[in-house]
Amino acid sequence: MFGRKKTKDSAPKNRPLVLPETKSLSLHTIRDAAGFDLGLIVDSQFHQATMVLQADNGLLELDEKDTWLDLVCEADATQGVLAASCVSTFCGGDEPDYSFITFRTSAAEVKKDLTGFLTSIAVKAPGLYAPEGYEYSWLPLDAQRVTDLANAHLVADDAERVFPPASMTGRLHADHLHHAGRYSVVFEIDSNDAAGAEAFAEVHAVLCASEMPEALRLIRTARPTHAQYRQVHPDVAPSRTSSLLVVTGDELAIVDGIIGQILAVLSPRARLRLLRLTGRQHLGLLQASCLPVYGWQNQKTFTRTAKAGVAA
C-alpha cells in the first residue's frame, strides 16, 4: 500500500532505554472473592494498585465499553476507584479488548498494610469486572498474563519477560517511538465533552472499518467525577474521559501514511480533536500495554541522555 521509503530511522541501533515511570511498579498476586488469582500492579510512588482484565467475549462494542466505564466510575464513592481504562486493538491480529482499573489509597496504607489494601480490592473486584445489570463481563488476569502483556510492545520477542518492564528496546523521539523493531506514533484525542465524544466515536468507527495490516489501538480512560461535585451538579457526567490513539507499523513512513489516511476520512471537527502527544509518546505505549502510567501523574516530557539513553 505504501512505498518502502528509507529514512534515517529505518534501521537504528537498538539499546535499552530506561523508563522511569515503571520503576515504582511491582506485581502482587491475591485471590479474589470469586476464586480468581489477580495480578495486581502496585505503584508505590502514587499509592495505588491496578487490576488488569480481558474481555470475556474478545471484542466489545463502543457503547458496551462506555457503559462499563460509567458503572465503574459510579462505584467510586464506595470502591475507591481512581481511573478505569479500556484498550482496543483494531487490525494487526486478533487481540481481545483489555481494561484496567486503578484503586487509590494513602501512602501510610501502602507502607504499613499493603496486604490489607490488596485484600480489599480482592473483595470488591468481582462486582467491578462483572457488575450487576451488565450483560457482559471481564476476566481478571493473573500475574503471568499481566507480565506478558506489559512486555509485549516494549521489548523484542526473544527478550526475557520481567516485571516491571523497566527498559524498552529501541529509541524515543519527541514525535514517534521505535520499539522492539517497530514504529509507533501516539495521538491524544480531546474527548471529554460532547463534541469530543462524537470525535472519539468517529475515530472508533473509522478504525473498525479499516482493513490495514498494521496495529491500531485506542485507549479510553475515565476518571470518576468527585462525589461532592456530583451532589451539587446531579446532571454532570459520572466521569471525565481522556483518549489515546496508537498507530504501529514496521516502518515510520508506513505509519505516517496510515495516519494520513485516517485523517483524510475524518470530519474536520474530529481532526481538530487529534493532537500528537509530543514529548510523551512512550506514555501511550505504556498504557497500550495495560500499565497504569497516566498523563496527569507523569507530566515530564521526554529528554535524552546520550550516554545512558535515559528518558525522563
PDB file of N, CA and C in Angstrom, residues 40-89:
ATOM      1  N   LEU A  40      -2.041  -7.976  40.607  1.00  0.00           N
ATOM      2  CA  LEU A  40      -2.264  -6.565  40.916  1.00  0.00           C
ATOM      3  C   LEU A  40      -0.964  -5.783  40.797  1.00  0.00           C
ATOM      4  N   ILE A  41      -1.003  -4.689  40.044  1.00  0.00           N
ATOM      5  CA  ILE A  41       0.151  -3.809  39.868  1.00  0.00           C
ATOM      6  C   ILE A  41       0.096  -2.728  40.942  1.00  0.00           C
ATOM      7  N   VAL A  42       1.084  -2.710  41.818  1.00  0.00           N
ATOM      8  CA  VAL A  42       1.147  -1.712  42.886  1.00  0.00           C
ATOM      9  C   VAL A  42       2.133  -0.622  42.489  1.00  0.00           C
ATOM     10  N   ASP A  43       1.700   0.622  42.587  1.00  0.00           N
ATOM     11  CA  ASP A  43       2.547   1.783  42.318  1.00  0.00           C
ATOM     12  C   ASP A  43       2.823   2.472  43.649  1.00  0.00           C
ATOM     13  N   SER A  44       4.032   2.277  44.165  1.00  0.00           N
ATOM     14  CA  SER A  44       4.377   2.828  45.479  1.00  0.00           C
ATOM     15  C   SER A  44       4.531   4.342  45.449  1.00  0.00           C
ATOM     16  N   GLN A  45       4.840   4.909  44.282  1.00  0.00           N
ATOM     17  CA  GLN A  45       5.014   6.359  44.186  1.00  0.00           C
ATOM     18  C   GLN A  45       3.690   7.106  44.349  1.00  0.00           C
ATOM     19  N   PHE A  46       2.643   6.572  43.723  1.00  0.00           N
ATOM     20  CA  PHE A  46       1.347   7.247  43.760  1.00  0.00           C
ATOM     21  C   PHE A  46       0.344   6.548  44.678  1.00  0.00           C
ATOM     22  N   HIS A  47       0.775   5.506  45.399  1.00  0.00           N
ATOM     23  CA  HIS A  47      -0.056   4.843  46.406  1.00  0.00           C
ATOM     24  C   HIS A  47      -1.343   4.298  45.787  1.00  0.00           C
ATOM     25  N   GLN A  48      -1.192   3.437  44.808  1.00  0.00           N
ATOM     26  CA  GLN A  48      -2.350   2.894  44.116  1.00  0.00           C
ATOM     27  C   GLN A  48      -2.056   1.483  43.612  1.00  0.00           C
ATOM     28  N   ALA A  49      -3.106   0.758  43.286  1.00  0.00           N
ATOM     29  CA  ALA A  49      -2.973  -0.602  42.763  1.00  0.00           C
ATOM     30  C   ALA A  49      -3.930  -0.772  41.596  1.00  0.00           C
ATOM     31  N   THR A  50      -3.541  -1.609  40.633  1.00  0.00           N
ATOM     32  CA  THR A  50      -4.295  -1.739  39.387  1.00  0.00           C
ATOM     33  C   THR A  50      -4.586  -3.199  39.077  1.00  0.00           C
ATOM     34  N   MET A  51      -5.813  -3.470  38.693  1.00  0.00           N
ATOM     35  CA  MET A  51      -6.265  -4.794  38.274  1.00  0.00           C
ATOM     36  C   MET A  51      -6.430  -4.786  36.755  1.00  0.00           C
ATOM     37  N   VAL A  52      -5.881  -5.794  36.073  1.00  0.00           N
ATOM     38  CA  VAL A  52      -5.930  -5.870  34.609  1.00  0.00           C
ATOM     39  C   VAL A  52      -6.926  -6.952  34.198  1.00  0.00           C
ATOM     40  N   LEU A  53      -7.737  -6.650  33.188  1.00  0.00           N
ATOM     41  CA  LEU A  53      -8.826  -7.533  32.770  1.00  0.00           C
ATOM     42  C   LEU A  53      -8.801  -7.757  31.264  1.00  0.00           C
ATOM     43  N   GLN A  54      -9.431  -8.849  30.841  1.00  0.00           N
ATOM     44  CA  GLN A  54      -9.600  -9.158  29.420  1.00  0.00           C
ATOM     45  C   GLN A  54     -11.077  -9.403  29.153  1.00  0.00           C
ATOM     46  N   ALA A  55     -11.570  -8.908  28.032  1.00  0.00           N
ATOM     47  CA  ALA A  55     -12.986  -9.079  27.695  1.00  0.00           C
ATOM     48  C   ALA A  55     -13.316 -10.550  27.520  1.00  0.00           C
ATOM     49  N   ASP A  56     -14.391 -10.988  28.156  1.00  0.00           N
ATOM     50  CA  ASP A  56     -14.795 -12.392  28.098  1.00  0.00           C
ATOM     51  C   ASP A  56     -15.151 -12.809  26.682  1.00  0.00           C
ATOM     52  N   ASN A  57     -15.761 -11.894  25.921  1.00  0.00           N
ATOM     53  CA  ASN A  57     -16.190 -12.196  24.557  1.00  0.00           C
ATOM     54  C   ASN A  57     -15.214 -11.703  23.498  1.00  0.00           C
ATOM     55  N   GLY A  58     -14.003 -11.356  23.905  1.00  0.00           N
ATOM     56  CA  GLY A  58     -12.989 -10.923  22.947  1.00  0.00           C
ATOM     57  C   GLY A  58     -13.071  -9.450  22.625  1.00  0.00           C
ATOM     58  N   LEU A  59     -14.129  -9.039  21.910  1.00  0.00           N
ATOM     59  CA  LEU A  59     -14.286  -7.648  21.492  1.00  0.00           C
ATOM     60  C   LEU A  59     -15.663  -7.144  21.892  1.00  0.00           C
ATOM     61  N   LEU A  60     -15.721  -5.906  22.361  1.00  0.00           N
ATOM     62  CA  LEU A  60     -16.977  -5.290  22.765  1.00  0.00           C
ATOM     63  C   LEU A  60     -17.282  -4.093  21.876  1.00  0.00           C
ATOM     64  N   GLU A  61     -18.557  -3.760  21.774  1.00  0.00           N
ATOM     65  CA  GLU A  61     -18.965  -2.566  21.047  1.00  0.00           C
ATOM     66  C   GLU A  61     -18.618  -1.326  21.873  1.00  0.00           C
ATOM     67  N   LEU A  62     -18.546  -0.179  21.202  1.00  0.00           N
ATOM     68  CA  LEU A  62     -18.176   1.051  21.890  1.00  0.00           C
ATOM     69  C   LEU A  62     -19.144   1.376  23.023  1.00  0.00           C
ATOM     70  N   ASP A  63     -20.449   1.235  22.781  1.00  0.00           N
ATOM     71  CA  ASP A  63     -21.410   1.566  23.831  1.00  0.00           C
ATOM     72  C   ASP A  63     -21.310   0.610  25.012  1.00  0.00           C
ATOM     73  N   GLU A  64     -20.919  -0.638  24.758  1.00  0.00           N
ATOM     74  CA  GLU A  64     -20.737  -1.598  25.851  1.00  0.00           C
ATOM     75  C   GLU A  64     -19.546  -1.213  26.725  1.00  0.00           C
ATOM     76  N   LYS A  65     -18.477  -0.754  26.096  1.00  0.00           N
ATOM     77  CA  LYS A  65     -17.310  -0.316  26.872  1.00  0.00           C
ATOM     78  C   LYS A  65     -17.619   0.961  27.645  1.00  0.00           C
ATOM     79  N   ASP A  66     -18.318   1.896  27.007  1.00  0.00           N
ATOM     80  CA  ASP A  66     -18.665   3.144  27.689  1.00  0.00           C
ATOM     81  C   ASP A  66     -19.592   2.890  28.872  1.00  0.00           C
ATOM     82  N   THR A  67     -20.542   1.970  28.696  1.00  0.00           N
ATOM     83  CA  THR A  67     -21.451   1.636  29.795  1.00  0.00           C
ATOM     84  C   THR A  67     -20.689   1.065  30.977  1.00  0.00           C
ATOM     85  N   TRP A  68     -19.740   0.187  30.689  1.00  0.00           N
ATOM     86  CA  TRP A  68     -18.948  -0.410  31.773  1.00  0.00           C
ATOM     87  C   TRP A  68     -18.097   0.642  32.478  1.00  0.00           C
ATOM     88  N   LEU A  69     -17.479   1.534  31.722  1.00  0.00           N
ATOM     89  CA  LEU A  69     -16.680   2.597  32.339  1.00  0.00           C
ATOM     90  C   LEU A  69     -17.547   3.464  33.249  1.00  0.00           C
ATOM     91  N   ASP A  70     -18.765   3.759  32.817  1.00  0.00           N
ATOM     92  CA  ASP A  70     -19.668   4.551  33.652  1.00  0.00           C
ATOM     93  C   ASP A  70     -20.030   3.805  34.931  1.00  0.00           C
ATOM     94  N   LEU A  71     -20.284   2.499  34.823  1.00  0.00           N
ATOM     95  CA  LEU A  71     -20.626   1.707  36.006  1.00  0.00           C
ATOM     96  C   LEU A  71     -19.481   1.695  37.010  1.00  0.00           C
ATOM     97  N   VAL A  72     -18.261   1.548  36.512  1.00  0.00           N
ATOM     98  CA  VAL A  72     -17.098   1.533  37.400  1.00  0.00           C
ATOM     99  C   VAL A  72     -16.927   2.892  38.067  1.00  0.00           C
ATOM    100  N   CYS A  73     -17.072   3.954  37.299  1.00  0.00           N
ATOM    101  CA  CYS A  73     -16.889   5.294  37.862  1.00  0.00           C
ATOM    102  C   CYS A  73     -17.991   5.655  38.850  1.00  0.00           C
ATOM    103  N   GLU A  74     -19.195   5.172  38.612  1.00  0.00           N
ATOM    104  CA  GLU A  74     -20.290   5.435  39.541  1.00  0.00           C
ATOM    105  C   GLU A  74     -20.082   4.736  40.877  1.00  0.00           C
ATOM    106  N   ALA A  75     -19.251   3.686  40.893  1.00  0.00           N
ATOM    107  CA  ALA A  75     -18.964   2.967  42.130  1.00  0.00           C
ATOM    108  C   ALA A  75     -17.846   3.612  42.928  1.00  0.00           C
ATOM    109  N   ASP A  76     -17.352   4.743  42.465  1.00  0.00           N
ATOM    110  CA  ASP A  76     -16.185   5.369  43.085  1.00  0.00           C
ATOM    111  C   ASP A  76     -16.372   5.657  44.568  1.00  0.00           C
ATOM    112  N   ALA A  77     -17.560   6.088  44.974  1.00  0.00           N
ATOM    113  CA  ALA A  77     -17.779   6.505  46.355  1.00  0.00           C
ATOM    114  C   ALA A  77     -17.502   5.377  47.342  1.00  0.00           C
ATOM    115  N   THR A  78     -17.785   4.141  46.952  1.00  0.00           N
ATOM    116  CA  THR A  78     -17.602   3.017  47.868  1.00  0.00           C
ATOM    117  C   THR A  78     -16.414   2.132  47.508  1.00  0.00           C
ATOM    118  N   GLN A  79     -15.925   2.207  46.280  1.00  0.00           N
ATOM    119  CA  GLN A  79     -14.888   1.284  45.835  1.00  0.00           C
ATOM    120  C   GLN A  79     -13.505   1.915  45.756  1.00  0.00           C
ATOM    121  N   GLY A  80     -13.384   3.224  45.865  1.00  0.00           N
ATOM    122  CA  GLY A  80     -12.074   3.858  45.827  1.00  0.00           C
ATOM    123  C   GLY A  80     -11.405   3.811  44.473  1.00  0.00           C
ATOM    124  N   VAL A  81     -12.184   3.920  43.392  1.00  0.00           N
ATOM    125  CA  VAL A  81     -11.635   3.850  42.037  1.00  0.00           C
ATOM    126  C   VAL A  81     -11.013   5.192  41.660  1.00  0.00           C
ATOM    127  N   LEU A  82      -9.764   5.150  41.210  1.00  0.00           N
ATOM    128  CA  LEU A  82      -9.098   6.352  40.706  1.00  0.00           C
ATOM    129  C   LEU A  82      -9.368   6.547  39.224  1.00  0.00           C
ATOM    130  N   ALA A  83      -9.294   5.462  38.442  1.00  0.00           N
ATOM    131  CA  ALA A  83      -9.492   5.535  36.996  1.00  0.00           C
ATOM    132  C   ALA A  83      -9.762   4.142  36.456  1.00  0.00           C
ATOM    133  N   ALA A  84     -10.412   4.100  35.295  1.00  0.00           N
ATOM    134  CA  ALA A  84     -10.640   2.845  34.584  1.00  0.00           C
ATOM    135  C   ALA A  84     -10.382   3.091  33.108  1.00  0.00           C
ATOM    136  N   SER A  85      -9.750   2.125  32.452  1.00  0.00           N
ATOM    137  CA  SER A  85      -9.364   2.292  31.047  1.00  0.00           C
ATOM    138  C   SER A  85      -9.754   1.071  30.234  1.00  0.00           C
ATOM    139  N   CYS A  86     -10.075   1.294  28.970  1.00  0.00           N
ATOM    140  CA  CYS A  86     -10.299   0.220  28.002  1.00  0.00           C
ATOM    141  C   CYS A  86      -9.280   0.360  26.875  1.00  0.00           C
ATOM    142  N   VAL A  87      -8.682  -0.761  26.482  1.00  0.00           N
ATOM    143  CA  VAL A  87      -7.695  -0.791  25.405  1.00  0.00           C
ATOM    144  C   VAL A  87      -8.228  -1.693  24.298  1.00  0.00           C
ATOM    145  N   SER A  88      -8.441  -1.132  23.111  1.00  0.00           N
ATOM    146  CA  SER A  88      -8.968  -1.890  21.980  1.00  0.00           C
ATOM    147  C   SER A  88      -7.961  -1.878  20.843  1.00  0.00           C
ATOM    148  N   THR A  89      -7.749  -3.042  20.226  1.00  0.00           N
ATOM    149  CA  THR A  89      -6.828  -3.176  19.102  1.00  0.00           C
ATOM    150  C   THR A  89      -7.617  -3.473  17.835  1.00  0.00           C
TER     151      THR A  89
END
